[in-house]
Amino acid sequence: MLEEYWTYVLIVVAGFVATDFWRWLGVLAGNRLNEESEALNWVRAVATALVMAVTAKLIVFPTGVLADSPLWLRLAAAGIGFCVFLATGKKVAVGVIVPIAILVAGLFLLEG
Amino acid sequence: MPMSAEKRLERGSLNWFLTGMRGVLSLPAIILMTSYIGFSAFALQAGLTRTEAVAMTLGIWALPAQMILVGSMIGGANIATSFLAVTLSSIRMMPMVASIVPEMRTSKTPVWLLLFLSHFIAITSWVFASTRLRDVPREHRVAFFAGFGITLTSTCALIVGVSYGIVSQFPPIVAGALFMLTPVYFISSIWASAKQFVVKIAFLIGIVLGPTLALVVPQFDVLLAGIGGGTVAYLIDRYRRHRQRTVEEGA
């Protein structure tokens, strides 16, 4: 009985509170920032660098099935894809389809 | 005339809420849904019940934090250790939320509403908000984001509940392609929407620092890449603006 509820206590304390605490602090901090302010420029830079760090880690250190694929293939797919995206007028669809196509083709060739 | 203007405003907010809702049919939202199918399979393997997996999705709403919590539950960690592991991975929420709030609110938006809506900000909705909010009239931005955020969270929770026990695994190549969708979507959409120079420098520095610091300080890599990399990007941008101003004044 206690065991059953314990998981929910964990979810609320070590999950919800542990995560939303930072979201609430973010609201309180962000609420003091003016849209034109210098501080917001810095916060924006921090948030962008942070999100891109998470993103790059997904490519360099993936979990699951991609963990077994060669790093050069993932880097080539993302790198070439980004260059094609830049060269063809920055269409998000291009930036998504090209790297996925390279990755899938590479996985197929390596498998066969 | 003023009455009809008021009416238009009221209907406008509902319309913008619905427009935000439609955002769950966009590419990033669909990519996230496939990731949550993966989470559901992981939760099942880890021995969580269907209800627990759904509660975790609704209550935490951050995939990395959810994976960490499940991982520490499997490992039998105590509540304090689990709290620490999860909270360290969630510090990034603070600058993410803080950078969205000034763009989303008006001077009249109540704080409780922002506190409530902040729960729905995670990486996908951060990208969605930072690329789309600027095209929405300011007075409707809260409604627009609420429509998107609440719908996306509920849909993903529903998907976790429904796919629990059904989808055990995708074929490897499909799973690989699905996993890769998230980073390549973030890369192209954030770059395409980067209007300010400072965002572009932060983008490049973050990409390089993330994996590099992961090798050096694995526990704090993302946080350091964010604060350190973001600060360097900000200083470079400020120096550049300063020099431009000096040149203009000199000319």
Coordinates of C-alpha atoms in Angstrom, one line a residue:
Chain A
M1 CA 0.0 0.0 0.0
L2 CA 2.7 2.5 1.1
E3 CA 4.9 1.1 -1.7
E4 CA 2.2 1.9 -4.2
Y5 CA 1.9 5.6 -3.1
W6 CA 5.6 5.9 -2.7
T7 CA 6.2 6.1 -6.5
Y8 CA 3.8 9.0 -6.7
V9 CA 5.5 10.8 -3.8
L10 CA 8.8 10.3 -5.8
I11 CA 7.1 11.7 -8.9
V12 CA 5.8 14.7 -7.1
V13 CA 8.9 15.5 -5.0
A14 CA 11.9 14.3 -7.1
G15 CA 10.1 15.0 -10.4
F16 CA 7.5 17.8 -10.4
V17 CA 9.0 20.0 -7.6
A18 CA 12.6 19.3 -8.7
T19 CA 11.8 20.5 -12.2
D20 CA 9.1 23.1 -11.8
F21 CA 11.1 24.9 -9.1
W22 CA 13.4 26.1 -11.9
R23 CA 10.5 27.0 -14.1
W24 CA 9.0 29.2 -11.4
L25 CA 12.3 30.9 -10.8
G26 CA 12.5 31.5 -14.5
V27 CA 9.1 33.2 -14.4
L28 CA 10.1 35.4 -11.5
A29 CA 13.4 36.3 -13.2
G30 CA 11.9 36.8 -16.6
N31 CA 9.1 38.9 -15.3
R32 CA 11.6 41.5 -14.2
L33 CA 13.2 41.7 -17.7
N34 CA 12.3 44.3 -20.2
E35 CA 12.0 43.1 -23.7
E36 CA 14.6 45.6 -24.9
S37 CA 16.9 45.1 -21.9
E38 CA 20.5 44.2 -22.0
A39 CA 19.9 41.5 -19.4
L40 CA 17.5 39.7 -21.7
N41 CA 20.1 39.6 -24.4
W42 CA 22.3 37.7 -22.0
V43 CA 19.5 35.4 -20.8
R44 CA 18.7 34.7 -24.5
A45 CA 22.3 33.9 -25.2
V46 CA 22.5 31.5 -22.2
A47 CA 19.3 29.7 -23.1
T48 CA 20.3 29.3 -26.8
A49 CA 23.8 28.0 -25.9
L50 CA 22.2 25.6 -23.4
V51 CA 19.7 24.3 -25.9
M52 CA 22.3 23.8 -28.6
A53 CA 24.6 22.0 -26.1
V54 CA 21.8 19.6 -25.4
T55 CA 21.2 19.2 -29.2
A56 CA 24.8 18.6 -30.1
K57 CA 25.1 16.0 -27.3
L58 CA 22.2 14.1 -28.9
I59 CA 24.2 13.8 -32.1
V60 CA 27.6 13.1 -30.5
F61 CA 26.5 10.9 -27.6
P62 CA 23.2 9.4 -28.7
T63 CA 21.4 6.8 -26.6
G64 CA 19.5 3.7 -28.0
V65 CA 20.1 2.3 -31.4
L66 CA 22.1 5.3 -32.8
A67 CA 24.8 4.6 -30.1
D68 CA 26.0 1.7 -32.3
S69 CA 26.3 3.9 -35.4
P70 CA 29.6 5.5 -36.3
L71 CA 30.2 9.0 -35.1
W72 CA 31.5 10.2 -38.5
L73 CA 28.2 9.2 -40.1
R74 CA 26.1 11.2 -37.7
L75 CA 28.4 14.2 -37.9
A76 CA 28.5 14.0 -41.7
A77 CA 24.7 13.8 -41.9
A78 CA 24.2 16.8 -39.6
G79 CA 27.1 18.8 -41.1
I80 CA 26.3 18.3 -44.8
G81 CA 22.6 18.7 -44.0
F82 CA 23.2 22.1 -42.4
C83 CA 25.4 23.3 -45.3
V84 CA 22.7 22.3 -47.8
F85 CA 20.1 24.0 -45.6
L86 CA 22.3 27.2 -45.6
A87 CA 22.9 27.0 -49.4
T88 CA 19.2 26.5 -50.3
G89 CA 17.6 29.5 -48.6
K90 CA 17.3 28.1 -45.0
K91 CA 14.2 26.0 -45.4
V92 CA 13.6 24.0 -42.2
A93 CA 12.2 21.0 -44.3
V94 CA 15.5 20.8 -46.2
G95 CA 17.5 21.0 -42.9
V96 CA 15.5 18.0 -41.6
I97 CA 15.1 15.8 -44.7
V98 CA 18.8 16.0 -46.0
P99 CA 20.5 14.8 -42.8
I100 CA 17.9 12.1 -42.2
A101 CA 18.3 10.9 -45.8
I102 CA 22.1 10.8 -45.4
L103 CA 21.9 9.0 -42.1
V104 CA 19.4 6.4 -43.3
A105 CA 21.4 5.8 -46.5
G106 CA 24.6 5.4 -44.4
L107 CA 22.9 3.0 -42.0
F108 CA 21.6 0.9 -44.9
L109 CA 25.0 0.7 -46.6
L110 CA 26.8 -0.2 -43.4
E111 CA 24.3 -2.9 -42.6
G112 CA 24.5 -4.5 -46.1
Chain B
M1 CA -17.5 50.7 -33.2
P2 CA -15.6 50.3 -29.9
M3 CA -17.8 47.4 -29.0
S4 CA -17.1 45.5 -32.1
A5 CA -13.4 46.1 -31.6
E6 CA -13.8 44.6 -28.2
K7 CA -15.7 41.6 -29.6
R8 CA -13.0 41.1 -32.1
L9 CA -10.4 41.0 -29.4
E10 CA -12.4 38.4 -27.4
R11 CA -12.9 36.2 -30.3
G12 CA -9.3 36.8 -31.3
S13 CA -8.0 35.2 -28.1
L14 CA -10.0 32.0 -28.6
N15 CA -8.9 31.9 -32.2
W16 CA -5.3 32.3 -31.2
F17 CA -5.7 29.5 -28.6
L18 CA -7.0 27.3 -31.3
T19 CA -4.2 28.3 -33.7
G20 CA -1.8 27.3 -30.9
M21 CA -3.5 24.0 -30.5
R22 CA -3.1 23.3 -34.2
G23 CA 0.7 23.6 -33.5
V24 CA 0.6 20.0 -32.3
L25 CA 0.3 18.9 -35.9
S26 CA 3.6 20.6 -36.7
L27 CA 6.8 18.7 -37.3
P28 CA 8.5 19.3 -33.9
A29 CA 5.4 18.3 -32.0
I30 CA 5.1 15.1 -34.0
I31 CA 8.8 14.3 -33.5
L32 CA 8.3 14.8 -29.7
M33 CA 5.3 12.4 -29.8
T34 CA 7.5 9.7 -31.3
S35 CA 10.0 10.3 -28.5
Y36 CA 7.2 9.8 -25.9
I37 CA 6.3 6.5 -27.5
G38 CA 9.9 5.6 -26.8
F39 CA 9.6 6.8 -23.2
S40 CA 6.5 4.7 -22.7
A41 CA 8.4 1.6 -23.8
F42 CA 11.2 2.5 -21.5
A43 CA 8.9 3.0 -18.5
L44 CA 7.3 -0.4 -19.1
Q45 CA 10.7 -2.1 -19.2
A46 CA 11.6 -0.3 -16.0
G47 CA 8.6 -1.7 -14.3
L48 CA 6.5 1.5 -14.0
T49 CA 2.7 1.1 -14.3
R50 CA 0.8 2.8 -17.1
T51 CA -0.7 5.4 -14.6
E52 CA 2.8 6.2 -13.2
A53 CA 4.2 6.7 -16.7
V54 CA 1.3 9.1 -17.5
A55 CA 1.6 10.9 -14.2
M56 CA 5.3 11.4 -14.7
T57 CA 4.7 12.9 -18.2
L58 CA 2.1 15.3 -16.9
G59 CA 3.9 16.2 -13.7
I60 CA 7.5 16.6 -15.0
W61 CA 7.1 17.4 -18.7
A62 CA 10.7 17.2 -19.5
L63 CA 11.9 14.1 -21.2
P64 CA 15.5 14.1 -19.9
A65 CA 14.3 14.6 -16.3
Q66 CA 11.8 11.8 -16.7
M67 CA 14.5 9.4 -18.1
I68 CA 16.8 10.4 -15.2
L69 CA 14.0 9.8 -12.6
V70 CA 13.1 6.4 -14.0
G71 CA 16.8 5.5 -14.2
S72 CA 17.4 6.4 -10.5
M73 CA 14.2 4.5 -9.5
I74 CA 15.6 1.4 -11.3
G75 CA 18.9 1.9 -9.5
G76 CA 17.1 2.1 -6.2
A77 CA 18.3 5.6 -5.3
N78 CA 16.7 7.3 -2.3
I79 CA 14.5 10.3 -2.8
A80 CA 17.1 12.9 -2.0
T81 CA 19.6 11.5 -4.5
S82 CA 16.8 11.3 -7.2
F83 CA 15.8 14.8 -6.4
L84 CA 19.3 16.0 -6.8
A85 CA 19.9 14.2 -10.1
V86 CA 16.6 15.5 -11.6
T87 CA 17.0 19.0 -10.4
L88 CA 20.5 19.3 -11.8
S89 CA 19.2 18.4 -15.2
S90 CA 16.3 20.9 -14.9
I91 CA 18.3 24.0 -14.0
R92 CA 18.3 24.7 -17.7
M93 CA 14.6 25.4 -17.4
M94 CA 15.3 28.7 -15.6
P95 CA 17.0 30.6 -18.5
M96 CA 14.7 29.0 -21.0
V97 CA 11.6 30.2 -19.2
A98 CA 13.1 33.6 -18.4
S99 CA 13.9 34.2 -22.0
I100 CA 10.3 33.5 -23.1
V101 CA 8.4 35.3 -20.4
P102 CA 9.3 38.9 -21.5
E103 CA 8.1 38.1 -25.0
M104 CA 5.0 36.3 -24.0
R105 CA 3.4 38.6 -21.3
T106 CA 1.8 41.9 -21.5
S107 CA 1.9 44.4 -18.6
K108 CA -1.5 43.0 -17.4
T109 CA -0.6 39.3 -17.5
P110 CA -1.0 37.9 -13.9
V111 CA 2.0 36.2 -12.4
W112 CA 0.0 33.1 -11.5
L113 CA -0.9 32.5 -15.1
L114 CA 2.8 32.7 -16.1
L115 CA 3.7 30.3 -13.3
F116 CA 1.0 27.9 -14.5
L117 CA 2.1 28.2 -18.2
S118 CA 5.8 27.8 -17.4
H119 CA 5.1 24.1 -16.6
F120 CA 4.5 23.6 -20.3
I121 CA 7.8 25.0 -21.4
A122 CA 10.3 22.3 -22.3
I123 CA 12.8 22.2 -25.1
T124 CA 10.2 21.6 -28.0
S125 CA 7.8 24.3 -26.8
W126 CA 10.8 26.6 -26.1
V127 CA 11.8 26.3 -29.8
F128 CA 8.1 26.7 -30.8
A129 CA 7.7 29.8 -28.7
S130 CA 11.0 31.4 -29.6
T131 CA 10.3 31.0 -33.3
R132 CA 6.6 31.7 -33.5
L133 CA 5.6 34.1 -30.7
R134 CA 6.9 37.1 -32.6
D135 CA 4.3 36.6 -35.3
V136 CA 1.4 36.7 -32.8
P137 CA -0.1 40.0 -31.7
R138 CA 1.2 40.6 -28.1
E139 CA -2.2 40.5 -26.4
H140 CA -2.8 37.0 -27.8
R141 CA 0.6 35.4 -27.2
V142 CA -0.4 33.9 -23.8
A143 CA -3.5 32.3 -25.4
F144 CA -1.5 31.1 -28.3
F145 CA 1.2 29.5 -26.2
A146 CA -1.4 28.0 -23.8
G147 CA -3.2 26.4 -26.7
F148 CA 0.0 24.9 -27.9
G149 CA 1.6 23.9 -24.6
I150 CA -1.4 22.4 -22.9
T151 CA -2.5 20.5 -26.0
L152 CA 1.0 19.2 -26.6
T153 CA 1.5 18.0 -23.0
S154 CA -1.9 16.3 -22.9
T155 CA -1.5 14.7 -26.2
C156 CA 1.9 13.3 -25.3
A157 CA 0.5 12.0 -21.9
L158 CA -2.3 10.3 -23.9
I159 CA 0.2 8.8 -26.3
V160 CA 2.2 7.4 -23.3
G161 CA -0.9 5.9 -21.9
V162 CA -2.2 4.4 -25.2
S163 CA 1.2 3.1 -26.5
Y164 CA 2.1 1.6 -23.1
G165 CA 2.5 -2.1 -23.7
I166 CA 1.7 -1.9 -27.4
V167 CA 4.8 -0.5 -29.0
S168 CA 7.8 -2.3 -27.6
Q169 CA 10.3 -1.2 -30.2
F170 CA 10.7 0.4 -33.6
P171 CA 12.8 -1.3 -36.3
P172 CA 16.4 -0.1 -35.7
I173 CA 16.8 2.1 -38.8
V174 CA 13.4 3.7 -38.1
A175 CA 14.3 4.3 -34.5
G176 CA 17.6 5.8 -35.5
A177 CA 16.0 8.2 -38.0
L178 CA 13.4 9.2 -35.4
F179 CA 16.1 9.8 -32.8
M180 CA 18.1 12.0 -35.2
L181 CA 15.0 14.1 -36.1
T182 CA 15.1 16.0 -32.8
P183 CA 18.6 17.4 -33.1
V184 CA 18.5 18.2 -36.8
Y185 CA 15.1 19.9 -36.4
F186 CA 16.4 22.1 -33.6
I187 CA 19.5 23.0 -35.5
S188 CA 17.7 24.2 -38.6
S189 CA 14.7 25.8 -37.0
I190 CA 16.7 27.7 -34.4
W191 CA 19.1 28.9 -37.0
A192 CA 16.4 29.9 -39.4
S193 CA 14.6 31.9 -36.8
A194 CA 17.7 33.6 -35.3
K195 CA 17.3 37.3 -36.0
Q196 CA 19.8 38.6 -33.5
F197 CA 23.5 38.2 -34.0
V198 CA 23.9 37.2 -30.3
V199 CA 21.7 34.2 -30.8
K200 CA 23.8 33.0 -33.8
I201 CA 27.0 33.2 -31.8
A202 CA 25.5 31.5 -28.8
F203 CA 24.2 28.8 -31.2
L204 CA 27.7 28.0 -32.5
I205 CA 29.4 28.2 -29.2
G206 CA 26.8 25.9 -27.6
I207 CA 27.1 23.3 -30.3
V208 CA 30.9 23.1 -29.8
L209 CA 30.9 23.4 -26.0
G210 CA 28.1 20.8 -25.3
P211 CA 30.0 17.7 -26.5
T212 CA 33.4 19.0 -25.5
L213 CA 32.4 19.7 -21.9
A214 CA 30.5 16.4 -21.8
L215 CA 34.0 14.8 -22.0
V216 CA 35.5 17.1 -19.3
V217 CA 32.8 17.7 -16.8
P218 CA 30.0 15.2 -17.6
Q219 CA 27.7 16.3 -14.7
F220 CA 27.6 20.0 -15.4
D221 CA 28.3 20.1 -19.2
V222 CA 25.0 21.5 -20.3
L223 CA 24.9 24.1 -17.5
L224 CA 28.4 25.2 -18.1
A225 CA 28.0 25.3 -21.8
G226 CA 24.9 27.4 -21.3
I227 CA 26.2 29.9 -18.8
G228 CA 29.8 30.1 -20.0
G229 CA 29.0 29.9 -23.7
G230 CA 26.1 32.2 -23.4
T231 CA 28.1 34.8 -21.5
V232 CA 31.0 34.6 -24.1
A233 CA 28.4 35.0 -26.9
Y234 CA 26.9 38.0 -25.1
L235 CA 30.3 39.7 -24.6
I236 CA 31.3 39.2 -28.2
D237 CA 28.0 40.7 -29.3
R238 CA 28.3 43.6 -27.0
Y239 CA 31.9 44.3 -28.1
R240 CA 30.7 44.2 -31.7
R241 CA 27.8 46.5 -31.1
H242 CA 30.1 48.9 -29.2
R243 CA 32.6 49.0 -32.0
Q244 CA 29.9 49.5 -34.6
R245 CA 28.6 52.5 -32.6
T246 CA 32.1 53.9 -32.3
V247 CA 32.7 53.6 -36.0
E248 CA 29.3 55.2 -36.8
E249 CA 30.0 58.1 -34.4
G250 CA 33.5 58.5 -35.8
A251 CA 32.2 58.7 -39.4

